[in-house]
PDB file of C-alpha atoms and ligand atoms in Angstrom:
ATOM      1  CA  MET A 790     -15.967  19.827 -39.698  1.00 31.00           C
ATOM      2  CA  ALA A 791     -17.487  21.055 -36.339  1.00 31.00           C
ATOM      3  CA  TYR A 792     -15.480  18.655 -33.196  1.00 34.00           C
ATOM      4  CA  ARG A 793     -18.231  17.530 -31.195  1.00 38.00           C
ATOM      5  CA  TRP A 794     -15.260  17.762 -27.973  1.00 38.00           C
ATOM      6  CA  ASP A 795     -14.368  21.059 -28.407  1.00 40.00           C
ATOM      7  CA  THR A 796     -18.066  21.945 -27.969  1.00 40.00           C
ATOM      8  CA  GLY A 797     -20.188  21.470 -24.603  1.00 44.00           C
ATOM      9  CA  THR A 798     -19.454  21.128 -21.181  1.00 49.00           C
ATOM     10  CA  PHE A 799     -19.172  17.359 -21.461  1.00 48.00           C
ATOM     11  CA  GLY A 800     -15.787  17.887 -23.540  1.00 52.00           C
ATOM     12  CA  LYS A 801     -14.647  19.375 -20.916  1.00 52.00           C
ATOM     13  CA  ILE A 802     -16.411  17.347 -18.105  1.00 51.00           C
ATOM     14  CA  THR A 803     -14.295  14.728 -20.292  1.00 55.00           C
ATOM     15  CA  LYS A 804     -11.600  16.166 -20.905  1.00 54.00           C
ATOM     16  CA  PHE A 805     -10.973  16.882 -17.419  1.00 51.00           C
ATOM     17  CA  TYR A 806     -11.843  13.106 -16.277  1.00 54.00           C
ATOM     18  CA  VAL A 807      -8.853  11.533 -18.523  1.00 58.00           C
ATOM     19  CA  ASP A 808      -5.918  14.274 -18.012  1.00 53.00           C
ATOM     20  CA  LEU A 809      -6.215  12.892 -13.748  1.00 48.00           C
ATOM     21  CA  LEU A 810      -6.363   9.290 -15.571  1.00 58.00           C
ATOM     22  CA  ILE A 811      -4.556   9.385 -18.086  1.00 63.00           C
ATOM     23  CA  SER A 812      -1.853  12.048 -19.958  1.00 72.00           C
ATOM     24  CA  ALA A 813       1.119  11.816 -21.440  1.00 81.00           C
ATOM     25  CA  PRO A 814       3.633  14.328 -22.159  1.00 87.00           C
ATOM     26  CA  PRO A 815       4.665  14.604 -26.512  1.00 93.00           C
ATOM     27  CA  THR A 816       6.461  12.276 -28.151  1.00 96.00           C
ATOM     28  CA  PRO A 817       9.253  12.666 -29.811  1.00 97.00           C
ATOM     29  CA  LEU A 818       9.265  14.626 -33.875  1.00 98.00           C
ATOM     30  CA  VAL A 819      12.886  13.229 -35.243  1.00 98.00           C
ATOM     31  CA  PRO A 820      14.179  13.716 -38.104  1.00 98.00           C
ATOM     32  CA  LEU A 821      15.196  11.137 -40.491  1.00 98.00           C
ATOM     33  CA  VAL A 822      17.966  12.334 -42.146  1.00 97.00           C
ATOM     34  CA  ASP A 823      19.507   9.565 -44.996  1.00 97.00           C
ATOM     35  CA  ALA A 824      20.887   9.357 -48.973  1.00 97.00           C
ATOM     36  CA  VAL A 825      17.457   8.316 -50.080  1.00 98.00           C
ATOM     37  CA  THR A 826      16.011  11.524 -48.702  1.00 98.00           C
ATOM     38  CA  GLN A 827      18.281  13.717 -49.335  1.00 98.00           C
ATOM     39  CA  ARG A 828      18.408  12.500 -52.942  1.00 98.00           C
ATOM     40  CA  ALA A 829      14.690  13.379 -53.555  1.00 98.00           C
ATOM     41  CA  GLY A 830      14.884  16.343 -51.705  1.00 98.00           C
ATOM     42  CA  ILE A 831      12.494  16.001 -48.447  1.00 98.00           C
ATOM     43  CA  SER A 832      12.069  16.579 -44.604  1.00 98.00           C
ATOM     44  CA  LEU A 833      11.036  13.142 -43.662  1.00 98.00           C
ATOM     45  CA  TYR A 834      10.171  12.847 -39.501  1.00 98.00           C
ATOM     46  CA  MET A 835       8.885  10.387 -37.206  1.00 98.00           C
ATOM     47  CA  LYS A 836       6.180  10.493 -34.754  1.00 98.00           C
ATOM     48  CA  ARG A 837       8.342   8.532 -32.084  1.00 98.00           C
ATOM     49  CA  ASP A 838       4.194   7.017 -30.537  1.00 97.00           C
ATOM     50  CA  ASP A 839       5.307   4.550 -30.322  1.00 97.00           C
ATOM     51  CA  LEU A 840       7.336   5.666 -26.553  1.00 95.00           C
ATOM     52  CA  ILE A 841       4.483   6.918 -25.774  1.00 93.00           C
ATOM     53  CA  HIS A 842       4.099   3.102 -23.096  1.00 90.00           C
ATOM     54  CA  PRO A 843       5.418   0.254 -22.633  1.00 89.00           C
ATOM     55  CA  GLU A 844       2.000  -1.699 -23.292  1.00 91.00           C
ATOM     56  CA  VAL A 845      -0.948   1.380 -24.155  1.00 92.00           C
ATOM     57  CA  SER A 846       1.363   2.139 -27.618  1.00 89.00           C
ATOM     58  CA  GLY A 847       1.072   3.804 -29.885  1.00 93.00           C
ATOM     59  CA  ASN A 848      -2.184   4.411 -31.837  1.00 96.00           C
ATOM     60  CA  LYS A 849      -3.955   2.572 -29.635  1.00 96.00           C
ATOM     61  CA  TRP A 850      -3.050   4.797 -26.499  1.00 94.00           C
ATOM     62  CA  ARG A 851      -4.272   6.906 -28.679  1.00 95.00           C
ATOM     63  CA  LYS A 852      -7.398   6.092 -29.938  1.00 96.00           C
ATOM     64  CA  LEU A 853      -8.283   4.519 -26.077  1.00 95.00           C
ATOM     65  CA  LYS A 854      -7.769   7.431 -24.287  1.00 93.00           C
ATOM     66  CA  TYR A 855     -11.207   9.372 -24.530  1.00 93.00           C
ATOM     67  CA  ALA A 856     -13.579   6.596 -24.654  1.00 95.00           C
ATOM     68  CA  LEU A 857     -12.349   5.535 -21.595  1.00 94.00           C
ATOM     69  CA  ALA A 858     -12.341   9.035 -20.100  1.00 91.00           C
ATOM     70  CA  ASP A 859     -16.100   7.801 -21.777  1.00 94.00           C
ATOM     71  CA  ALA A 860     -16.690   4.788 -20.178  1.00 95.00           C
ATOM     72  CA  ARG A 861     -15.965   5.957 -16.809  1.00 91.00           C
ATOM     73  CA  LYS A 862     -17.443   8.789 -16.392  1.00 90.00           C
ATOM     74  CA  ARG A 863     -21.155   7.117 -17.012  1.00 94.00           C
ATOM     75  CA  GLY A 864     -20.616   5.077 -14.515  1.00 94.00           C
ATOM     76  CA  PHE A 865     -18.964   1.818 -16.114  1.00 96.00           C
ATOM     77  CA  THR A 866     -16.547  -0.825 -14.311  1.00 95.00           C
ATOM     78  CA  THR A 867     -16.631  -3.355 -16.666  1.00 98.00           C
ATOM     79  CA  LEU A 868     -14.350  -2.988 -20.948  1.00 98.00           C
ATOM     80  CA  LEU A 869     -15.462  -5.112 -23.167  1.00 98.00           C
ATOM     81  CA  THR A 870     -13.661  -5.375 -26.670  1.00 98.00           C
ATOM     82  CA  PHE A 871     -13.237  -7.721 -29.338  1.00 98.00           C
ATOM     83  CA  GLY A 872     -10.359  -9.076 -30.962  1.00 97.00           C
ATOM     84  CA  GLY A 873      -7.956 -11.749 -32.737  1.00 96.00           C
ATOM     85  CA  ALA A 874      -5.201 -14.215 -30.543  1.00 96.00           C
ATOM     86  CA  ARG A 875      -2.108 -11.569 -31.841  1.00 95.00           C
ATOM     87  CA  SER A 876      -4.639  -8.227 -31.170  1.00 96.00           C
ATOM     88  CA  ASN A 877      -2.292  -5.056 -30.037  1.00 96.00           C
ATOM     89  CA  HIS A 878      -5.806  -3.441 -29.466  1.00 97.00           C
ATOM     90  CA  LEU A 879      -6.465  -6.433 -26.920  1.00 97.00           C
ATOM     91  CA  TYR A 880      -2.988  -6.047 -25.730  1.00 97.00           C
ATOM     92  CA  ALA A 881      -3.516  -2.394 -25.210  1.00 96.00           C
ATOM     93  CA  THR A 882      -7.673  -2.704 -23.028  1.00 97.00           C
ATOM     94  CA  ALA A 883      -5.698  -5.038 -21.236  1.00 97.00           C
ATOM     95  CA  ALA A 884      -3.031  -3.080 -19.846  1.00 95.00           C
ATOM     96  CA  ALA A 885      -5.002   0.162 -20.068  1.00 94.00           C
ATOM     97  CA  GLY A 886      -8.260  -2.027 -17.397  1.00 94.00           C
ATOM     98  CA  ALA A 887      -5.575  -3.091 -15.626  1.00 93.00           C
ATOM     99  CA  GLN A 888      -4.253   0.452 -14.901  1.00 89.00           C
ATOM    100  CA  LEU A 889      -7.315   1.875 -14.270  1.00 90.00           C
ATOM    101  CA  GLY A 890      -8.689  -0.750 -11.819  1.00 91.00           C
ATOM    102  CA  MET A 891     -11.239  -1.676 -14.019  1.00 94.00           C
ATOM    103  CA  ARG A 892     -12.439  -5.409 -15.276  1.00 97.00           C
ATOM    104  CA  THR A 893     -11.675  -6.522 -19.209  1.00 98.00           C
ATOM    105  CA  ILE A 894     -13.376  -9.181 -21.036  1.00 98.00           C
ATOM    106  CA  GLY A 895     -11.891  -9.624 -23.923  1.00 98.00           C
ATOM    107  CA  ILE A 896     -14.152 -12.054 -27.170  1.00 98.00           C
ATOM    108  CA  VAL A 897     -11.069 -13.535 -29.192  1.00 98.00           C
ATOM    109  CA  ARG A 898     -11.642 -14.983 -32.972  1.00 97.00           C
ATOM    110  CA  GLY A 899     -11.078 -18.585 -32.769  1.00 97.00           C
ATOM    111  CA  GLU A 900     -12.719 -21.395 -30.877  1.00 96.00           C
ATOM    112  CA  GLU A 901      -9.037 -22.719 -31.010  1.00 95.00           C
ATOM    113  CA  TYR A 902      -7.457 -20.565 -28.235  1.00 96.00           C
ATOM    114  CA  SER A 903      -8.634 -22.538 -25.723  1.00 92.00           C
ATOM    115  CA  HIS A 904      -7.162 -24.215 -25.357  1.00 89.00           C
ATOM    116  CA  LYS A 905      -3.427 -22.579 -25.892  1.00 90.00           C
ATOM    117  CA  ASP A 906      -2.453 -18.814 -24.706  1.00 92.00           C
ATOM    118  CA  THR A 907      -0.744 -16.616 -27.672  1.00 95.00           C
ATOM    119  CA  THR A 908       2.556 -14.049 -25.687  1.00 95.00           C
ATOM    120  CA  THR A 909      -0.597 -12.156 -26.526  1.00 96.00           C
ATOM    121  CA  LEU A 910      -3.248 -13.709 -25.019  1.00 97.00           C
ATOM    122  CA  SER A 911      -1.137 -14.882 -21.698  1.00 97.00           C
ATOM    123  CA  PHE A 912      -0.252 -11.339 -21.490  1.00 97.00           C
ATOM    124  CA  CYS A 913      -4.123 -10.365 -21.286  1.00 98.00           C
ATOM    125  CA  ARG A 914      -5.429 -12.771 -18.800  1.00 97.00           C
ATOM    126  CA  ALA A 915      -1.856 -12.453 -16.628  1.00 97.00           C
ATOM    127  CA  GLN A 916      -3.091  -8.536 -16.637  1.00 97.00           C
ATOM    128  CA  GLY A 917      -6.660  -9.865 -15.506  1.00 98.00           C
ATOM    129  CA  MET A 918      -8.460 -10.127 -18.929  1.00 98.00           C
ATOM    130  CA  GLU A 919     -11.505 -12.443 -18.917  1.00 98.00           C
ATOM    131  CA  ILE A 920     -10.765 -14.219 -22.674  1.00 98.00           C
ATOM    132  CA  PHE A 921     -13.761 -15.573 -24.338  1.00 98.00           C
ATOM    133  CA  PRO A 922     -12.344 -17.550 -28.196  1.00 98.00           C
ATOM    134  CA  VAL A 923     -15.386 -17.892 -30.145  1.00 98.00           C
ATOM    135  CA  SER A 924     -15.954 -19.424 -33.455  1.00 98.00           C
ATOM    136  CA  ARG A 925     -15.382 -17.435 -36.105  1.00 97.00           C
ATOM    137  CA  THR A 926     -18.877 -17.402 -37.941  1.00 98.00           C
ATOM    138  CA  GLU A 927     -19.567 -16.307 -34.070  1.00 98.00           C
ATOM    139  CA  TYR A 928     -17.477 -13.063 -34.670  1.00 98.00           C
ATOM    140  CA  ARG A 929     -18.572 -12.072 -38.143  1.00 97.00           C
ATOM    141  CA  GLN A 930     -20.650 -10.784 -36.256  1.00 97.00           C
ATOM    142  CA  LYS A 931     -19.675  -7.848 -33.796  1.00 96.00           C
ATOM    143  CA  HIS A 932     -21.037  -5.240 -35.197  1.00 94.00           C
ATOM    144  CA  GLN A 933     -24.143  -6.572 -35.503  1.00 96.00           C
ATOM    145  CA  SER A 934     -26.595  -4.869 -33.328  1.00 96.00           C
ATOM    146  CA  ASP A 935     -28.143  -7.387 -31.860  1.00 97.00           C
ATOM    147  CA  TYR A 936     -25.175 -10.092 -30.921  1.00 98.00           C
ATOM    148  CA  LEU A 937     -23.583  -6.638 -29.142  1.00 97.00           C
ATOM    149  CA  ALA A 938     -27.832  -6.783 -27.181  1.00 98.00           C
ATOM    150  CA  GLU A 939     -27.222 -10.511 -26.419  1.00 97.00           C
ATOM    151  CA  ILE A 940     -23.240  -9.745 -25.704  1.00 97.00           C
ATOM    152  CA  SER A 941     -24.259  -6.694 -22.938  1.00 97.00           C
ATOM    153  CA  SER A 942     -26.957  -8.877 -21.069  1.00 97.00           C
ATOM    154  CA  ARG A 943     -24.748 -11.637 -21.145  1.00 97.00           C
ATOM    155  CA  PHE A 944     -21.743  -9.880 -19.333  1.00 97.00           C
ATOM    156  CA  ASN A 945     -24.217  -7.217 -17.221  1.00 96.00           C
ATOM    157  CA  ASN A 946     -23.455  -4.543 -19.267  1.00 97.00           C
ATOM    158  CA  PRO A 947     -20.176  -3.818 -20.338  1.00 98.00           C
ATOM    159  CA  TYR A 948     -18.546  -0.845 -22.066  1.00 98.00           C
ATOM    160  CA  ILE A 949     -18.158  -2.123 -25.843  1.00 98.00           C
ATOM    161  CA  ILE A 950     -15.227  -0.752 -27.152  1.00 97.00           C
ATOM    162  CA  PRO A 951     -15.190  -2.464 -30.973  1.00 96.00           C
ATOM    163  CA  GLU A 952     -12.243  -4.325 -32.432  1.00 94.00           C
ATOM    164  CA  GLY A 953      -9.729  -1.833 -33.086  1.00 93.00           C
ATOM    165  CA  GLY A 954     -10.729   0.371 -30.345  1.00 94.00           C
ATOM    166  CA  SER A 955     -11.548   2.292 -33.537  1.00 90.00           C
ATOM    167  CA  THR A 956     -14.867   4.272 -32.447  1.00 91.00           C
ATOM    168  CA  PRO A 957     -15.048   8.294 -32.444  1.00 93.00           C
ATOM    169  CA  TRP A 958     -13.309   8.739 -29.021  1.00 95.00           C
ATOM    170  CA  ALA A 959     -11.017   7.941 -31.371  1.00 96.00           C
ATOM    171  CA  LEU A 960     -10.992  10.810 -33.326  1.00 96.00           C
ATOM    172  CA  PRO A 961      -9.942  13.529 -30.808  1.00 95.00           C
ATOM    173  CA  GLY A 962      -7.047  11.611 -29.723  1.00 95.00           C
ATOM    174  CA  VAL A 963      -5.483  11.169 -32.324  1.00 97.00           C
ATOM    175  CA  ARG A 964      -6.055  14.685 -32.971  1.00 96.00           C
ATOM    176  CA  GLU A 965      -3.822  15.191 -30.194  1.00 95.00           C
ATOM    177  CA  MET A 966      -1.550  13.677 -32.161  1.00 97.00           C
ATOM    178  CA  VAL A 967      -1.815  15.812 -35.165  1.00 98.00           C
ATOM    179  CA  GLU A 968      -1.080  18.651 -32.714  1.00 97.00           C
ATOM    180  CA  GLU A 969       1.437  18.026 -31.004  1.00 97.00           C
ATOM    181  CA  THR A 970       2.931  17.761 -34.809  1.00 98.00           C
ATOM    182  CA  ILE A 971       2.486  20.295 -35.504  1.00 98.00           C
ATOM    183  CA  MET A 972       3.079  22.404 -32.682  1.00 98.00           C
ATOM    184  CA  GLN A 973       6.752  20.161 -33.221  1.00 98.00           C
ATOM    185  CA  LEU A 974       7.416  20.684 -36.740  1.00 98.00           C
ATOM    186  CA  GLY A 975       6.015  24.576 -37.126  1.00 98.00           C
ATOM    187  CA  GLU A 976       4.108  23.762 -39.618  1.00 98.00           C
ATOM    188  CA  ALA A 977       1.714  22.085 -40.472  1.00 98.00           C
ATOM    189  CA  PRO A 978       3.326  18.455 -43.280  1.00 98.00           C
ATOM    190  CA  ASP A 979       2.448  18.347 -46.372  1.00 98.00           C
ATOM    191  CA  PHE A 980       1.596  14.123 -46.052  1.00 98.00           C
ATOM    192  CA  PHE A 981       0.906  11.776 -42.408  1.00 98.00           C
ATOM    193  CA  ALA A 982       2.024   8.858 -43.296  1.00 98.00           C
ATOM    194  CA  VAL A 983       0.167   6.084 -41.141  1.00 98.00           C
ATOM    195  CA  PRO A 984      -0.411   2.439 -41.247  1.00 98.00           C
ATOM    196  CA  ALA A 985      -3.744   0.985 -41.057  1.00 98.00           C
ATOM    197  CA  GLY A 986      -5.933  -2.184 -40.072  1.00 96.00           C
ATOM    198  CA  THR A 987      -9.265  -0.356 -39.388  1.00 95.00           C
ATOM    199  CA  GLY A 988      -8.509   2.185 -39.746  1.00 96.00           C
ATOM    200  CA  GLY A 989      -9.159   5.110 -36.955  1.00 96.00           C
ATOM    201  CA  THR A 990      -5.582   6.806 -37.333  1.00 98.00           C
ATOM    202  CA  ALA A 991      -6.267   7.744 -40.343  1.00 98.00           C
ATOM    203  CA  ALA A 992      -9.158   8.756 -39.676  1.00 98.00           C
ATOM    204  CA  GLY A 993      -8.446  10.927 -36.848  1.00 97.00           C
ATOM    205  CA  ILE A 994      -5.797  12.579 -38.976  1.00 98.00           C
ATOM    206  CA  LEU A 995      -7.598  13.297 -41.168  1.00 98.00           C
ATOM    207  CA  ALA A 996     -10.269  14.469 -38.564  1.00 97.00           C
ATOM    208  CA  ALA A 997      -8.241  16.738 -37.762  1.00 97.00           C
ATOM    209  CA  GLN A 998      -8.174  18.867 -41.596  1.00 97.00           C
ATOM    210  CA  GLN A 999      -4.292  17.148 -42.402  1.00 98.00           C
ATOM    211  CA  ARG A1000      -3.747  14.845 -46.100  1.00 98.00           C
ATOM    212  CA  VAL A1001      -3.205  11.155 -44.870  1.00 98.00           C
ATOM    213  CA  MET A1002      -0.903   8.378 -47.035  1.00 98.00           C
ATOM    214  CA  ALA A1003      -2.763   4.778 -44.854  1.00 98.00           C
ATOM    215  CA  PHE A1004      -0.734   2.109 -46.208  1.00 98.00           C
ATOM    216  CA  ALA A1005      -3.585  -0.908 -45.711  1.00 98.00           C
ATOM    217  CA  ALA A1006      -1.230  -3.740 -43.686  1.00 97.00           C
ATOM    218  CA  LEU A1007      -3.692  -5.904 -45.140  1.00 96.00           C
ATOM    219  CA  LYS A1008      -4.024  -7.107 -48.949  1.00 97.00           C
ATOM    220  CA  GLY A1009      -7.007  -6.528 -50.946  1.00 96.00           C
ATOM    221  CA  GLY A1010      -7.270  -2.878 -48.838  1.00 95.00           C
ATOM    222  CA  ASP A1011      -8.525  -0.714 -51.086  1.00 95.00           C
ATOM    223  CA  PHE A1012     -12.342  -0.992 -49.529  1.00 96.00           C
ATOM    224  CA  LEU A1013     -10.889   0.527 -46.487  1.00 97.00           C
ATOM    225  CA  SER A1014     -10.664   4.118 -48.088  1.00 97.00           C
ATOM    226  CA  GLN A1015     -14.318   3.433 -47.036  1.00 96.00           C
ATOM    227  CA  ASP A1016     -14.334   2.541 -43.497  1.00 95.00           C
ATOM    228  CA  ILE A1017     -12.193   4.877 -42.840  1.00 97.00           C
ATOM    229  CA  LEU A1018     -14.065   8.444 -44.740  1.00 97.00           C
ATOM    230  CA  ALA A1019     -16.773   7.017 -42.652  1.00 95.00           C
ATOM    231  CA  LEU A1020     -15.236   7.363 -39.120  1.00 95.00           C
ATOM    232  CA  ALA A1021     -13.659  10.517 -40.250  1.00 96.00           C
ATOM    233  CA  GLU A1022     -17.071  11.595 -40.682  1.00 89.00           C
ATOM    234  CA  ASP A1023     -16.540  14.837 -43.271  1.00 91.00           C
ATOM    235  CA  PRO A1024     -17.488  14.667 -46.448  1.00 89.00           C
ATOM    236  CA  GLU A1025     -14.855  16.759 -47.436  1.00 95.00           C
ATOM    237  CA  ALA A1026     -12.433  13.985 -46.271  1.00 97.00           C
ATOM    238  CA  ALA A1027     -12.221  11.974 -49.503  1.00 97.00           C
ATOM    239  CA  LYS A1028     -10.092  15.507 -50.641  1.00 97.00           C
ATOM    240  CA  ARG A1029      -7.578  14.498 -48.655  1.00 98.00           C
ATOM    241  CA  LEU A1030      -6.751  10.877 -48.903  1.00 98.00           C
ATOM    242  CA  THR A1031      -5.057   8.899 -50.564  1.00 98.00           C
ATOM    243  CA  LEU A1032      -4.772   4.932 -49.684  1.00 98.00           C
ATOM    244  CA  ILE A1033      -1.819   2.688 -50.777  1.00 98.00           C
ATOM    245  CA  ALA A1034      -2.722  -0.951 -50.477  1.00 98.00           C
ATOM    246  CA  ASP A1035       0.510  -2.706 -53.019  1.00 96.00           C
ATOM    247  CA  TYR A1036       2.815  -3.085 -49.527  1.00 98.00           C
ATOM    248  CA  HIS A1037       0.549  -5.715 -47.091  1.00 97.00           C
ATOM    249  CA  PHE A1038       3.415  -8.563 -48.253  1.00 98.00           C
ATOM    250  CA  GLY A1039       1.360 -11.329 -48.330  1.00 97.00           C
ATOM    251  CA  GLY A1040      -1.767 -10.042 -46.187  1.00 96.00           C
ATOM    252  CA  TYR A1041      -2.078  -8.795 -42.171  1.00 95.00           C
ATOM    253  CA  ALA A1042       1.086 -10.084 -40.567  1.00 92.00           C
ATOM    254  CA  ARG A1043       2.767 -11.893 -43.507  1.00 96.00           C
ATOM    255  CA  HIS A1044       6.003 -10.190 -44.591  1.00 97.00           C
ATOM    256  CA  THR A1045       8.882 -11.464 -46.386  1.00 97.00           C
ATOM    257  CA  PRO A1046      12.910 -11.961 -45.959  1.00 97.00           C
ATOM    258  CA  ALA A1047      12.927  -8.070 -48.368  1.00 97.00           C
ATOM    259  CA  LEU A1048      10.638  -6.051 -45.363  1.00 98.00           C
ATOM    260  CA  LEU A1049      12.168  -8.380 -43.428  1.00 97.00           C
ATOM    261  CA  GLN A1050      15.830  -6.967 -44.605  1.00 97.00           C
ATOM    262  CA  PHE A1051      14.882  -2.946 -45.273  1.00 98.00           C
ATOM    263  CA  MET A1052      13.696  -3.218 -40.925  1.00 98.00           C
ATOM    264  CA  LYS A1053      17.682  -4.212 -40.458  1.00 97.00           C
ATOM    265  CA  GLN A1054      18.467  -1.961 -42.552  1.00 97.00           C
ATOM    266  CA  PHE A1055      16.327   1.304 -41.287  1.00 98.00           C
ATOM    267  CA  GLU A1056      16.352   0.226 -37.665  1.00 97.00           C
ATOM    268  CA  GLN A1057      20.923   0.026 -37.738  1.00 97.00           C
ATOM    269  CA  LYS A1058      20.717   3.351 -39.896  1.00 97.00           C
ATOM    270  CA  HIS A1059      17.882   5.082 -38.135  1.00 98.00           C
ATOM    271  CA  GLN A1060      19.212   3.632 -34.207  1.00 98.00           C
ATOM    272  CA  ILE A1061      14.455   2.638 -34.359  1.00 98.00           C
ATOM    273  CA  LEU A1062      12.361  -0.252 -33.836  1.00 97.00           C
ATOM    274  CA  VAL A1063      10.510  -1.273 -36.521  1.00 98.00           C
ATOM    275  CA  GLU A1064       7.342  -4.165 -36.814  1.00 97.00           C
ATOM    276  CA  GLN A1065       6.815  -6.207 -39.200  1.00 98.00           C
ATOM    277  CA  VAL A1066       2.779  -6.334 -39.105  1.00 97.00           C
ATOM    278  CA  TYR A1067       2.225  -1.999 -39.691  1.00 98.00           C
ATOM    279  CA  THR A1068       5.268   0.750 -39.676  1.00 98.00           C
ATOM    280  CA  GLY A1069       7.720  -1.891 -40.554  1.00 98.00           C
ATOM    281  CA  LYS A1070       5.252  -1.757 -44.170  1.00 98.00           C
ATOM    282  CA  MET A1071       4.452   1.645 -43.566  1.00 98.00           C
ATOM    283  CA  ILE A1072       8.259   2.506 -44.338  1.00 98.00           C
ATOM    284  CA  PHE A1073       9.431   0.502 -46.615  1.00 98.00           C
ATOM    285  CA  GLY A1074       6.845   1.369 -48.713  1.00 98.00           C
ATOM    286  CA  LEU A1075       7.085   5.235 -47.657  1.00 98.00           C
ATOM    287  CA  TYR A1076      11.207   4.742 -48.307  1.00 98.00           C
ATOM    288  CA  ASP A1077      10.312   2.622 -52.377  1.00 98.00           C
ATOM    289  CA  LEU A1078       7.613   6.265 -53.591  1.00 98.00           C
ATOM    290  CA  ILE A1079      10.363   8.417 -52.060  1.00 98.00           C
ATOM    291  CA  GLY A1080      13.010   6.625 -53.960  1.00 97.00           C
ATOM    292  CA  LYS A1081      10.612   6.655 -57.412  1.00 97.00           C
ATOM    293  CA  ASP A1082       9.923  10.741 -57.060  1.00 96.00           C
ATOM    294  CA  TYR A1083       6.873   9.968 -55.533  1.00 97.00           C
ATOM    295  CA  PHE A1084       6.502  12.976 -54.206  1.00 97.00           C
ATOM    296  CA  LYS A1085       7.557  17.223 -54.898  1.00 98.00           C
ATOM    297  CA  ARG A1086      11.073  18.509 -53.805  1.00 98.00           C
ATOM    298  CA  GLY A1087      10.477  20.132 -51.295  1.00 98.00           C
ATOM    299  CA  SER A1088       8.050  18.108 -49.434  1.00 98.00           C
ATOM    300  CA  THR A1089       7.247  17.579 -45.581  1.00 98.00           C
ATOM    301  CA  LEU A1090       6.625  13.766 -44.535  1.00 98.00           C
ATOM    302  CA  VAL A1091       5.765  12.872 -41.370  1.00 98.00           C
ATOM    303  CA  ALA A1092       5.480   9.488 -40.490  1.00 98.00           C
ATOM    304  CA  VAL A1093       3.949   7.522 -37.683  1.00 98.00           C
ATOM    305  CA  HIS A1094       5.580   4.887 -35.064  1.00 98.00           C
ATOM    306  CA  THR A1095       1.823   3.789 -34.185  1.00 98.00           C
ATOM    307  CA  GLY A1096       4.405   1.309 -31.738  1.00 97.00           C
ATOM    308  CA  GLY A1097       3.140  -3.235 -31.308  1.00 96.00           C
ATOM    309  CA  MET A1098       6.318  -2.737 -30.642  1.00 95.00           C
ATOM    310  CA  GLN A1099       5.311  -6.378 -28.201  1.00 93.00           C
ATOM    311  CA  GLY A1100       4.559  -8.556 -31.905  1.00 94.00           C
ATOM    312  CA  ARG A1101       8.118  -7.251 -33.435  1.00 95.00           C
ATOM    313  CA  LEU A1102       9.585 -10.503 -34.363  1.00 92.00           C
ATOM    314  CA  PRO A1103      11.557 -12.220 -32.815  1.00 78.00           C
ATOM    315  CA  ASN A1104       9.919 -11.538 -29.136  1.00 66.00           C
ATOM    316  CA  ALA A1105       5.999 -12.540 -31.127  1.00 58.00           C
TER     317      ALA A1105
HETATM  318  C1  LIG B1221      -3.999  -1.282 -34.906  1.00 78.03           C
HETATM  319  C2  LIG B1221      -2.527  -1.080 -35.148  1.00 78.03           C
HETATM  320  C3  LIG B1221      -1.864  -0.486 -36.403  1.00 78.03           C
HETATM  321  C4  LIG B1221      -3.632  -0.332 -36.608  1.00 78.03           C
HETATM  322  O1  LIG B1221      -4.817   0.773 -36.382  1.00 78.03           O
HETATM  323  P1  LIG B1221      -5.988   1.557 -37.035  1.00 78.03           P
HETATM  324  O2  LIG B1221      -6.566   2.941 -36.585  1.00 78.03           O
HETATM  325  O3  LIG B1221      -6.721  -0.107 -35.957  1.00 78.03           O
HETATM  326  O4  LIG B1221      -5.526   1.627 -38.694  1.00 78.03           O
HETATM  327  C5  LIG B1221      -1.291   0.692 -36.861  1.00 78.03           C
HETATM  328  N1  LIG B1221      -0.208   0.252 -36.000  1.00 78.03           N
HETATM  329  C6  LIG B1221       0.377  -0.831 -34.952  1.00 78.03           C
HETATM  330  C7  LIG B1221       1.506  -1.131 -33.464  1.00 78.03           C
HETATM  331  C8  LIG B1221      -1.017  -1.141 -34.132  1.00 78.03           C
HETATM  332  O5  LIG B1221      -1.056  -1.619 -33.501  1.00 78.03           O
END
């Protein structure tokens, strides 16, 4: 597939804007060596995208970067997006908007949040985001064009970013993470492993022609394959995607003592903190599969730390 990004002046102009506005050095790629990986004979690395920015963290930076540049280039001054009351995407959009001097509006799932703020929502407000809690019924319309048209006129034509920031603009941003990793490793790994919520990150890696294991962070996550492949816009991508839906630990934002125990051991062993909503589940699943000899000896795997550390227990 040809990347829209690679072609035409539009891409070049947008890249120029982006580099001026927000640029980040490559994040570290660190080896994870321990008894499990050694016994299985595999090389495992972690791509530390959690270190990319203190607030616009991990995959949210990658996914937002070119959407923000597009918004700026087309003269928008307001960003509007959607999320739950603990959404890392709302958090990142609020921080990025503040940094770029843009007005931000968050449509939040659940009317009850008009009366109480979560830690995420108070952070968003502190960054200047205007918060509009709506009923779950209204929220469900978030992808419908008539609803979006109404929202657009209600808020005076903002730049609308869908939930999770998973737009086609997410692809070139995630692709940069892939290119950095291949450069650092000196070759492409056999697999990238990522947690999946909306699937935009997994789609970006597929669109960069790499093989992906996506670990669903939510229960019943099998439907995600379809979403991921639709975003990747590459008919061949299905061959490179493995969706793992067994490590949800009870559902989105749920966790178990076993998960927290595993995370603690991992953190102590490798001196890398992870959170329990996304990366903790992915790394648990990955180690479980490595321990069961799921991967051929000699394989090279890159686990992407997608950030979101403000949601780590006990801070959350
Ligand atoms: C949003 C998020 C994800 C999910 O990414 P998708 O592209 O929506 O699949 C994974 N990890 C963290 C830390 C996130 O904040």
